[in-house]
Amino acid sequence: MKELEQEEWREQLSKDENAAILDVRTEEEVEEGYIPNSKNIDIYKGQGFIDEVEKLDKDKNYYIYCRSGKRSAQACSILDQLGFSNTYNLEGGFMNWEGDITED
């Protein structure tokens, strides 16, 4: 896991051909807006979270965020333990995000 500040996260993501964005917040939080092209897997689902994550391509680079950066740091650790090579945590999370936001 690597901790990246907002600008670094956005810049690295924009250049990464092998990137995937994971949003580990709850569905209620996601309804308030999310980073475009992110896949939501709620970390609070416990084993359900692990089951979903294990279906992902371990060779991709995962840019992971939550509301404040704490749950996404946990998610990065879990992915690392499951054999994912590259995980990047968004420091400060969605509440400090200044990039594009999508709302349903």
Short mmCIF file of N, CA and C in Angstrom, two decimals:
data_model
loop_
_atom_site.label_atom_id
_atom_site.label_comp_id
_atom_site.label_asym_id
_atom_site.label_seq_id
_atom_site.Cartn_x
_atom_site.Cartn_y
_atom_site.Cartn_z
N MET A 1 0.84 -1.18 0.00
CA MET A 1 0.00 0.00 0.00
C MET A 1 0.88 1.24 0.00
N LYS A 2 0.43 2.20 -0.77
CA LYS A 2 1.11 3.48 -0.77
C LYS A 2 0.07 4.56 -0.50
N GLU A 3 0.40 5.46 0.42
CA GLU A 3 -0.49 6.59 0.72
C GLU A 3 -0.19 7.69 -0.28
N LEU A 4 -1.22 8.18 -0.95
CA LEU A 4 -1.02 9.27 -1.91
C LEU A 4 -1.90 10.46 -1.54
N GLU A 5 -1.33 11.65 -1.62
CA GLU A 5 -2.12 12.86 -1.41
C GLU A 5 -2.99 13.08 -2.64
N GLN A 6 -4.03 13.88 -2.49
CA GLN A 6 -5.02 14.13 -3.55
C GLN A 6 -4.37 14.34 -4.93
N GLU A 7 -3.49 15.31 -5.02
CA GLU A 7 -2.90 15.69 -6.30
C GLU A 7 -2.10 14.54 -6.90
N GLU A 8 -1.31 13.88 -6.06
CA GLU A 8 -0.49 12.75 -6.47
C GLU A 8 -1.37 11.60 -6.97
N TRP A 9 -2.45 11.32 -6.22
CA TRP A 9 -3.38 10.25 -6.56
C TRP A 9 -4.01 10.51 -7.92
N ARG A 10 -4.49 11.74 -8.10
CA ARG A 10 -5.17 12.11 -9.35
C ARG A 10 -4.20 12.06 -10.53
N GLU A 11 -2.99 12.59 -10.32
CA GLU A 11 -1.99 12.63 -11.39
C GLU A 11 -1.55 11.22 -11.80
N GLN A 12 -1.24 10.39 -10.80
CA GLN A 12 -0.79 9.03 -11.08
C GLN A 12 -1.90 8.23 -11.76
N LEU A 13 -3.12 8.40 -11.28
CA LEU A 13 -4.28 7.71 -11.85
C LEU A 13 -4.47 8.08 -13.33
N SER A 14 -4.30 9.35 -13.66
CA SER A 14 -4.53 9.81 -15.04
C SER A 14 -3.52 9.21 -16.02
N LYS A 15 -2.35 8.81 -15.53
CA LYS A 15 -1.31 8.25 -16.40
C LYS A 15 -1.28 6.73 -16.39
N ASP A 16 -2.09 6.12 -15.54
CA ASP A 16 -2.03 4.67 -15.32
C ASP A 16 -3.01 3.93 -16.24
N GLU A 17 -2.44 3.20 -17.19
CA GLU A 17 -3.25 2.44 -18.15
C GLU A 17 -3.90 1.21 -17.51
N ASN A 18 -3.39 0.82 -16.35
CA ASN A 18 -3.83 -0.42 -15.71
C ASN A 18 -4.56 -0.15 -14.39
N ALA A 19 -5.22 1.01 -14.33
CA ALA A 19 -5.83 1.46 -13.08
C ALA A 19 -7.26 0.98 -12.91
N ALA A 20 -7.63 0.77 -11.64
CA ALA A 20 -9.01 0.50 -11.26
C ALA A 20 -9.26 1.30 -9.98
N ILE A 21 -10.43 1.95 -9.90
CA ILE A 21 -10.75 2.75 -8.72
C ILE A 21 -11.78 1.99 -7.88
N LEU A 22 -11.48 1.84 -6.60
CA LEU A 22 -12.41 1.17 -5.69
C LEU A 22 -12.90 2.16 -4.64
N ASP A 23 -14.21 2.20 -4.47
CA ASP A 23 -14.86 3.02 -3.45
C ASP A 23 -15.36 2.04 -2.39
N VAL A 24 -14.83 2.13 -1.17
CA VAL A 24 -15.17 1.14 -0.15
C VAL A 24 -16.20 1.68 0.86
N ARG A 25 -16.91 2.74 0.48
CA ARG A 25 -17.92 3.33 1.37
C ARG A 25 -19.24 2.56 1.28
N THR A 26 -20.19 2.96 2.14
CA THR A 26 -21.52 2.34 2.13
C THR A 26 -22.32 2.86 0.93
N GLU A 27 -23.38 2.15 0.58
CA GLU A 27 -24.23 2.59 -0.53
C GLU A 27 -24.82 3.96 -0.27
N GLU A 28 -25.17 4.24 0.99
CA GLU A 28 -25.75 5.55 1.35
C GLU A 28 -24.74 6.66 1.08
N GLU A 29 -23.48 6.42 1.41
CA GLU A 29 -22.43 7.41 1.15
C GLU A 29 -22.23 7.62 -0.35
N VAL A 30 -22.28 6.53 -1.10
CA VAL A 30 -22.08 6.61 -2.55
C VAL A 30 -23.18 7.44 -3.21
N GLU A 31 -24.39 7.37 -2.67
CA GLU A 31 -25.51 8.15 -3.23
C GLU A 31 -25.25 9.65 -3.16
N GLU A 32 -24.37 10.08 -2.26
CA GLU A 32 -24.04 11.50 -2.14
C GLU A 32 -23.03 11.94 -3.19
N GLY A 33 -22.52 11.01 -3.98
CA GLY A 33 -21.56 11.32 -5.03
C GLY A 33 -20.37 10.39 -4.94
N TYR A 34 -19.68 10.23 -6.06
CA TYR A 34 -18.53 9.33 -6.12
C TYR A 34 -17.59 9.77 -7.23
N ILE A 35 -16.37 9.27 -7.18
CA ILE A 35 -15.38 9.56 -8.21
C ILE A 35 -15.76 8.74 -9.45
N PRO A 36 -15.81 9.40 -10.63
CA PRO A 36 -16.22 8.68 -11.86
C PRO A 36 -15.41 7.40 -12.10
N ASN A 37 -16.09 6.42 -12.65
CA ASN A 37 -15.51 5.12 -13.02
C ASN A 37 -15.06 4.26 -11.83
N SER A 38 -15.55 4.58 -10.64
CA SER A 38 -15.16 3.76 -9.49
C SER A 38 -16.16 2.63 -9.28
N LYS A 39 -15.65 1.54 -8.73
CA LYS A 39 -16.48 0.38 -8.41
C LYS A 39 -16.68 0.40 -6.90
N ASN A 40 -17.93 0.29 -6.46
CA ASN A 40 -18.23 0.31 -5.03
C ASN A 40 -18.29 -1.11 -4.46
N ILE A 41 -17.45 -1.36 -3.45
CA ILE A 41 -17.52 -2.59 -2.66
C ILE A 41 -17.41 -2.14 -1.20
N ASP A 42 -18.48 -2.24 -0.46
CA ASP A 42 -18.56 -1.75 0.92
C ASP A 42 -17.72 -2.60 1.86
N ILE A 43 -16.71 -2.00 2.46
CA ILE A 43 -15.81 -2.73 3.36
C ILE A 43 -16.54 -3.24 4.60
N TYR A 44 -17.66 -2.59 4.98
CA TYR A 44 -18.41 -3.03 6.15
C TYR A 44 -19.14 -4.36 5.93
N LYS A 45 -19.11 -4.88 4.70
CA LYS A 45 -19.77 -6.15 4.42
C LYS A 45 -18.93 -7.34 4.86
N GLY A 46 -17.75 -7.08 5.44
CA GLY A 46 -16.92 -8.16 6.01
C GLY A 46 -16.53 -9.20 4.99
N GLN A 47 -17.01 -10.44 5.19
CA GLN A 47 -16.67 -11.53 4.28
C GLN A 47 -17.21 -11.25 2.88
N GLY A 48 -18.33 -10.57 2.79
CA GLY A 48 -18.88 -10.18 1.49
C GLY A 48 -17.93 -9.29 0.72
N PHE A 49 -17.25 -8.40 1.45
CA PHE A 49 -16.23 -7.53 0.84
C PHE A 49 -15.09 -8.38 0.28
N ILE A 50 -14.60 -9.31 1.09
CA ILE A 50 -13.50 -10.19 0.67
C ILE A 50 -13.91 -11.04 -0.53
N ASP A 51 -15.13 -11.57 -0.51
CA ASP A 51 -15.62 -12.38 -1.64
C ASP A 51 -15.62 -11.57 -2.93
N GLU A 52 -16.08 -10.32 -2.86
CA GLU A 52 -16.13 -9.46 -4.07
C GLU A 52 -14.72 -9.10 -4.54
N VAL A 53 -13.85 -8.76 -3.60
CA VAL A 53 -12.49 -8.37 -3.93
C VAL A 53 -11.73 -9.53 -4.59
N GLU A 54 -11.98 -10.74 -4.13
CA GLU A 54 -11.28 -11.89 -4.70
C GLU A 54 -11.64 -12.14 -6.17
N LYS A 55 -12.73 -11.54 -6.65
CA LYS A 55 -13.11 -11.67 -8.06
C LYS A 55 -12.35 -10.69 -8.94
N LEU A 56 -11.66 -9.72 -8.34
CA LEU A 56 -10.96 -8.68 -9.10
C LEU A 56 -9.64 -9.19 -9.67
N ASP A 57 -9.17 -8.51 -10.70
CA ASP A 57 -7.90 -8.83 -11.36
C ASP A 57 -6.74 -8.35 -10.48
N LYS A 58 -5.95 -9.27 -9.96
CA LYS A 58 -4.86 -8.91 -9.04
C LYS A 58 -3.72 -8.17 -9.72
N ASP A 59 -3.70 -8.16 -11.05
CA ASP A 59 -2.62 -7.50 -11.77
C ASP A 59 -2.88 -6.00 -12.00
N LYS A 60 -4.09 -5.56 -11.69
CA LYS A 60 -4.39 -4.13 -11.87
C LYS A 60 -3.83 -3.32 -10.70
N ASN A 61 -3.75 -2.01 -10.90
CA ASN A 61 -3.33 -1.08 -9.86
C ASN A 61 -4.59 -0.48 -9.25
N TYR A 62 -4.79 -0.68 -7.96
CA TYR A 62 -6.03 -0.25 -7.31
C TYR A 62 -5.87 1.05 -6.54
N TYR A 63 -6.67 2.03 -6.94
CA TYR A 63 -6.73 3.33 -6.29
C TYR A 63 -7.99 3.29 -5.43
N ILE A 64 -7.80 3.33 -4.12
CA ILE A 64 -8.89 3.03 -3.20
C ILE A 64 -9.21 4.25 -2.33
N TYR A 65 -10.51 4.52 -2.17
CA TYR A 65 -10.90 5.64 -1.32
C TYR A 65 -12.16 5.33 -0.52
N CYS A 66 -12.32 6.10 0.57
CA CYS A 66 -13.53 6.04 1.41
C CYS A 66 -13.86 7.50 1.75
N ARG A 67 -14.53 7.72 2.85
CA ARG A 67 -14.88 9.10 3.21
C ARG A 67 -13.66 9.89 3.69
N SER A 68 -12.86 9.28 4.59
CA SER A 68 -11.77 10.04 5.19
C SER A 68 -10.37 9.46 4.97
N GLY A 69 -10.29 8.23 4.47
CA GLY A 69 -8.99 7.60 4.22
C GLY A 69 -8.68 6.44 5.17
N LYS A 70 -9.51 6.26 6.20
CA LYS A 70 -9.23 5.19 7.17
C LYS A 70 -9.69 3.81 6.66
N ARG A 71 -10.94 3.72 6.21
CA ARG A 71 -11.43 2.42 5.70
C ARG A 71 -10.66 2.01 4.45
N SER A 72 -10.31 2.99 3.61
CA SER A 72 -9.57 2.65 2.39
C SER A 72 -8.17 2.14 2.73
N ALA A 73 -7.57 2.66 3.80
CA ALA A 73 -6.26 2.13 4.24
C ALA A 73 -6.43 0.68 4.68
N GLN A 74 -7.53 0.38 5.40
CA GLN A 74 -7.82 -1.01 5.79
C GLN A 74 -8.00 -1.88 4.55
N ALA A 75 -8.74 -1.35 3.58
CA ALA A 75 -9.00 -2.11 2.34
C ALA A 75 -7.69 -2.38 1.61
N CYS A 76 -6.79 -1.41 1.56
CA CYS A 76 -5.49 -1.62 0.91
C CYS A 76 -4.75 -2.76 1.61
N SER A 77 -4.77 -2.76 2.93
CA SER A 77 -4.09 -3.82 3.68
C SER A 77 -4.69 -5.19 3.37
N ILE A 78 -6.01 -5.26 3.30
CA ILE A 78 -6.68 -6.52 2.98
C ILE A 78 -6.28 -6.99 1.58
N LEU A 79 -6.32 -6.08 0.60
CA LEU A 79 -5.94 -6.45 -0.76
C LEU A 79 -4.49 -6.90 -0.81
N ASP A 80 -3.62 -6.20 -0.09
CA ASP A 80 -2.20 -6.59 -0.05
C ASP A 80 -2.08 -8.02 0.47
N GLN A 81 -2.81 -8.34 1.55
CA GLN A 81 -2.76 -9.69 2.13
C GLN A 81 -3.30 -10.75 1.18
N LEU A 82 -4.22 -10.34 0.31
CA LEU A 82 -4.81 -11.28 -0.64
C LEU A 82 -3.96 -11.43 -1.91
N GLY A 83 -2.83 -10.75 -1.97
CA GLY A 83 -1.92 -10.92 -3.10
C GLY A 83 -2.00 -9.87 -4.19
N PHE A 84 -2.69 -8.77 -3.93
CA PHE A 84 -2.72 -7.68 -4.91
C PHE A 84 -1.40 -6.92 -4.80
N SER A 85 -0.79 -6.63 -5.94
CA SER A 85 0.55 -6.03 -5.94
C SER A 85 0.55 -4.54 -5.64
N ASN A 86 -0.37 -3.79 -6.24
CA ASN A 86 -0.31 -2.34 -6.16
C ASN A 86 -1.62 -1.74 -5.67
N THR A 87 -1.59 -1.22 -4.44
CA THR A 87 -2.76 -0.54 -3.88
C THR A 87 -2.35 0.86 -3.43
N TYR A 88 -3.21 1.83 -3.74
CA TYR A 88 -2.93 3.23 -3.42
C TYR A 88 -4.10 3.81 -2.65
N ASN A 89 -3.81 4.33 -1.46
CA ASN A 89 -4.85 4.90 -0.62
C ASN A 89 -4.92 6.41 -0.83
N LEU A 90 -6.15 6.92 -0.98
CA LEU A 90 -6.36 8.36 -1.12
C LEU A 90 -6.38 8.99 0.27
N GLU A 91 -5.30 9.71 0.61
CA GLU A 91 -5.24 10.39 1.90
C GLU A 91 -6.32 11.46 1.99
N GLY A 92 -7.02 11.50 3.11
CA GLY A 92 -8.07 12.51 3.29
C GLY A 92 -9.40 12.10 2.71
N GLY A 93 -9.41 11.06 1.87
CA GLY A 93 -10.64 10.50 1.33
C GLY A 93 -11.50 11.42 0.51
N PHE A 94 -12.74 10.99 0.31
CA PHE A 94 -13.69 11.68 -0.55
C PHE A 94 -14.08 13.05 0.00
N MET A 95 -14.05 13.19 1.33
CA MET A 95 -14.49 14.46 1.90
C MET A 95 -13.53 15.60 1.55
N ASN A 96 -12.30 15.28 1.15
CA ASN A 96 -11.34 16.31 0.73
C ASN A 96 -11.10 16.29 -0.78
N TRP A 97 -11.83 15.45 -1.50
CA TRP A 97 -11.63 15.28 -2.94
C TRP A 97 -12.02 16.55 -3.68
N GLU A 98 -11.13 17.01 -4.56
CA GLU A 98 -11.39 18.22 -5.33
C GLU A 98 -11.52 17.93 -6.82
N GLY A 99 -11.47 16.65 -7.19
CA GLY A 99 -11.59 16.28 -8.60
C GLY A 99 -13.05 16.11 -9.00
N ASP A 100 -13.25 15.47 -10.14
CA ASP A 100 -14.61 15.24 -10.67
C ASP A 100 -15.42 14.35 -9.73
N ILE A 101 -16.73 14.65 -9.68
CA ILE A 101 -17.66 13.87 -8.87
C ILE A 101 -18.86 13.53 -9.74
N THR A 102 -19.36 12.31 -9.62
CA THR A 102 -20.57 11.88 -10.31
C THR A 102 -21.65 11.63 -9.27
N GLU A 103 -22.87 12.04 -9.60
CA GLU A 103 -24.01 11.73 -8.74
C GLU A 103 -25.05 11.04 -9.60
N ASP A 104 -25.70 10.02 -9.04
CA ASP A 104 -26.75 9.30 -9.79
C ASP A 104 -28.05 10.08 -9.78
#
